Amino acid sequence: MAALSLQGPKSRAVLNRCCETPLDGLKFFRMAPNVLAGRTVTISRTGYTGDLGYEIWMEAADALPVWDALLEAGDDFGTIPCGILAMDMARVEAGLFMLDVDYTAATHAWIAGQKSSPYEIGLGWTVALDKPGYFVGRRALEREAREGSTWKLVGLEVNWEGLERLYAAVGLPPQIPAMAVRASLPVRKDGRQVGYASTSTWSPLLKKYIALVHLERPHYAPGTRVEIEITVEHHRRYAPGTVVALPFYDPEWKRK
């Protein structure tokens, strides 16, 4: 098997040009068989970019003709190949966490502090406390729903002027990584560490330096001012930032 991901606001228009059956009726997170470039494929309305997008599943031998058909159909839309580094930036913009980077599965956690509840990582909508019946962890989740989470995964926008000042002090412009940084960076408030960033990146779309951060209560409230560790010429410094709700980018057309 092989898979190709076609993402972006024009992805449906591109697929409608080269698929036997139009994609207009395929709903969010659904899949359906189709024919593309004369090959039988399965298309799901899914992706890891937070934008309108589709994933195309096919036999490995059919991948190249399907690839060529997609690039040809999308030529005047500006369709270009992108790799996992671009996707990593896009998923941070969309507030999408990555397993073993932004959170640890309970089956792999060594200590309790490495575990996360659905509410802590933004998956509270998956917890059906309104339904009857018991499940493992229900009482703990009911308590968390009432009292709030000890930690939460939220967004952080780094203050650009503050970042510029840190680099200007050593005679440099801001040195921004060309890819998402999957590294734990301390976040502090009033000189005390209150959490950490698990992924940070420059957002080409938003023109901001952003991060997925895990913060303790009450510092995860949107609008809270904190500082994130930045390495400036091999020295640890702290840049100011503001806590924001996730996602950073949420286009209205992605579910239409």
mmCIF file of C-alpha atoms in Angstrom, residues 143-150:
data_model
loop_
_atom_site.group_PDB
_atom_site.id
_atom_site.type_symbol
_atom_site.label_atom_id
_atom_site.label_comp_id
_atom_site.label_asym_id
_atom_site.label_seq_id
_atom_site.Cartn_x
_atom_site.Cartn_y
_atom_site.Cartn_z
ATOM 1 C CA ARG A 143 -13.528 15.516 39.209
ATOM 2 C CA GLU A 144 -11.279 17.147 36.622
ATOM 3 C CA ALA A 145 -14.306 18.375 34.660
ATOM 4 C CA ARG A 146 -15.616 20.032 37.837
ATOM 5 C CA GLU A 147 -12.388 21.411 39.250
ATOM 6 C CA GLY A 148 -10.318 22.064 36.139
ATOM 7 C CA SER A 149 -7.055 20.556 34.944
ATOM 8 C CA THR A 150 -3.749 20.822 36.772
#
